[in-house]
C-alpha positions as MATLAB code, in Angstrom:
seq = 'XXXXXXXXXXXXXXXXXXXXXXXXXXXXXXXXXXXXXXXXXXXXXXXXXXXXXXXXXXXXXXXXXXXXXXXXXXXXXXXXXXXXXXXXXXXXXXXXXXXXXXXXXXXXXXXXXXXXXXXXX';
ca = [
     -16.076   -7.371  -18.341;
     -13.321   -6.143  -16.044;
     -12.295   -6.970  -12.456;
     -12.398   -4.454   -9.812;
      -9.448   -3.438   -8.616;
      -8.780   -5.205   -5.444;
      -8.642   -2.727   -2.177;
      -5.065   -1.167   -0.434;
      -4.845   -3.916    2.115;
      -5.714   -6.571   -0.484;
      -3.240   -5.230   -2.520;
      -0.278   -4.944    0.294;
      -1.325   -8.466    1.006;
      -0.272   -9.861   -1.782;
       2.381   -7.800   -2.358;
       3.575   -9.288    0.803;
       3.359  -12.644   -0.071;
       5.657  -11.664   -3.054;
       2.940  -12.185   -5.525;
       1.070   -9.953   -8.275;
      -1.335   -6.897   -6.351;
      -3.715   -6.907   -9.130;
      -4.641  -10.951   -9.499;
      -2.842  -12.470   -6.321;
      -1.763  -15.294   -8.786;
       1.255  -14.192  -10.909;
       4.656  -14.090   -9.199;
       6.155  -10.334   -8.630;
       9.677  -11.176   -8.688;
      12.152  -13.457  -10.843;
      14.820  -13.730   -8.351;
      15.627  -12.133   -4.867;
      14.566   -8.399   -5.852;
      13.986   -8.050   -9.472;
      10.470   -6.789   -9.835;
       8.941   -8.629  -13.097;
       8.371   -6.915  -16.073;
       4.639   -8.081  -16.286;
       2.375  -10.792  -14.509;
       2.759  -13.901  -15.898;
      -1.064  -14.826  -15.355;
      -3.048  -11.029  -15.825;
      -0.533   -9.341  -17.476;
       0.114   -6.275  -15.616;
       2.518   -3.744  -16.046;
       4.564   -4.509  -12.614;
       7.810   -3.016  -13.839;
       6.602    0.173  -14.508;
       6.232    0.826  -10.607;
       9.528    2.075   -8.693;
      10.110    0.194   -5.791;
      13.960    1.451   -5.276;
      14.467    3.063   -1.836;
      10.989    3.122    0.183;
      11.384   -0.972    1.137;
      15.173   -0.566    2.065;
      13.987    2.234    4.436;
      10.850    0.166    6.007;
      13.639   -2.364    6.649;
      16.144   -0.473    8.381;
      13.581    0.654   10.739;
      11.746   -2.017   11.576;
      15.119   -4.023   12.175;
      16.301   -1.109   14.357;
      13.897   -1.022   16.069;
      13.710   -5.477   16.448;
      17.198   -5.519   17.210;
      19.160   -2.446   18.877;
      16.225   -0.678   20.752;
      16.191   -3.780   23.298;
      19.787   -3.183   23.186;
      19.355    0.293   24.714;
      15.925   -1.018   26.616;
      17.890   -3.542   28.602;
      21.119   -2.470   30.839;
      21.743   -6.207   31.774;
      22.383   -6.814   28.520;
      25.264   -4.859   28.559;
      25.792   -5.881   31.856;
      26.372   -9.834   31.413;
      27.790   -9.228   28.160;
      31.248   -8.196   26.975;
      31.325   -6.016   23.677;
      33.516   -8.189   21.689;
      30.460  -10.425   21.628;
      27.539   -8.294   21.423;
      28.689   -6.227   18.707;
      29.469   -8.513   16.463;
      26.661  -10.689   17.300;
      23.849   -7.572   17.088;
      25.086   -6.748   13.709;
      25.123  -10.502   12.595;
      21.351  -10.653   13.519;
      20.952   -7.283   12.228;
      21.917   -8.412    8.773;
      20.426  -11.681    8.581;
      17.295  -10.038    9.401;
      17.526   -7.196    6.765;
      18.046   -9.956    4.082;
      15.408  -12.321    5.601;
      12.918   -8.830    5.568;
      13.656   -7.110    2.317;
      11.565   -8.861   -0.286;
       8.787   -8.820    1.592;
       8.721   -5.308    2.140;
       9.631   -4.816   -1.154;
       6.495   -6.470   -2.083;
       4.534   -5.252    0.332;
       5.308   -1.462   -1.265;
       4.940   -2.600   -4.707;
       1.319   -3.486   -3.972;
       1.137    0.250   -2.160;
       2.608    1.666   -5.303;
       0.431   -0.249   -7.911;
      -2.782    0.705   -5.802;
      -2.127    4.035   -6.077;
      -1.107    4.256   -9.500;
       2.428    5.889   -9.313;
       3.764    4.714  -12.200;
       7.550    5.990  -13.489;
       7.695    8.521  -15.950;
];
């Protein structure tokens, strides 16, 4: 008897809460980004799935986009505020953000990749 394979969103779902795509159960990290080499609880290949550039890409736009397009958006924010403190300030949130975001993303593709099968060669 085998389980059906659980569907894309289900899949990205768990991926985003960092945990196996295929059983939901298993943890899909040891550490901050070190995918697993298998699930601890079905046993599933996790390592075999590259998950090296696509998340770090998600991140940097979807932080962009949190953090310097209201930058641009808003002129009284450069206005009220000199640039020895916004600068150093935006990219301050800018990185805290990035590292906050990054495994999740990371998980969130790794459940994209395993759904789709695109395993490394």
């Amino acid at each position: 008897m085998t389980a059906e394979k659980p569907t894309l969103m289900t899949a990205i779902k768990r991926g985003l809460h960092r945990r196996c795509p295929a059983c939901g159960e298993g943890r899909a990290f040891k550490g901050y980004l070190k995918v697993v080499d298998a699930c601890d609880h079905c046993h599933t290949p996790l390592g075999l799935y590259p998950c090296d550039d696509g998340p770090a890409y998600v991140t940097m736009i979807i932080v962009g986009h949190i953090v310097i397009a209201p930058l641009f958006m808003f002129d009284s924010v450069f206005m009220h505020y000199p640039f020895e403190i916004l600068i150093p300030s935006s990219i301050a949130v800018m990185g805290a953000l990035t590292l906050w975001l990054l495994p999740y993303i990371k998980g969130g593709f790794l459940g994209l990749v395993w759904h789709h099968g695109l395993k490394q060669r």
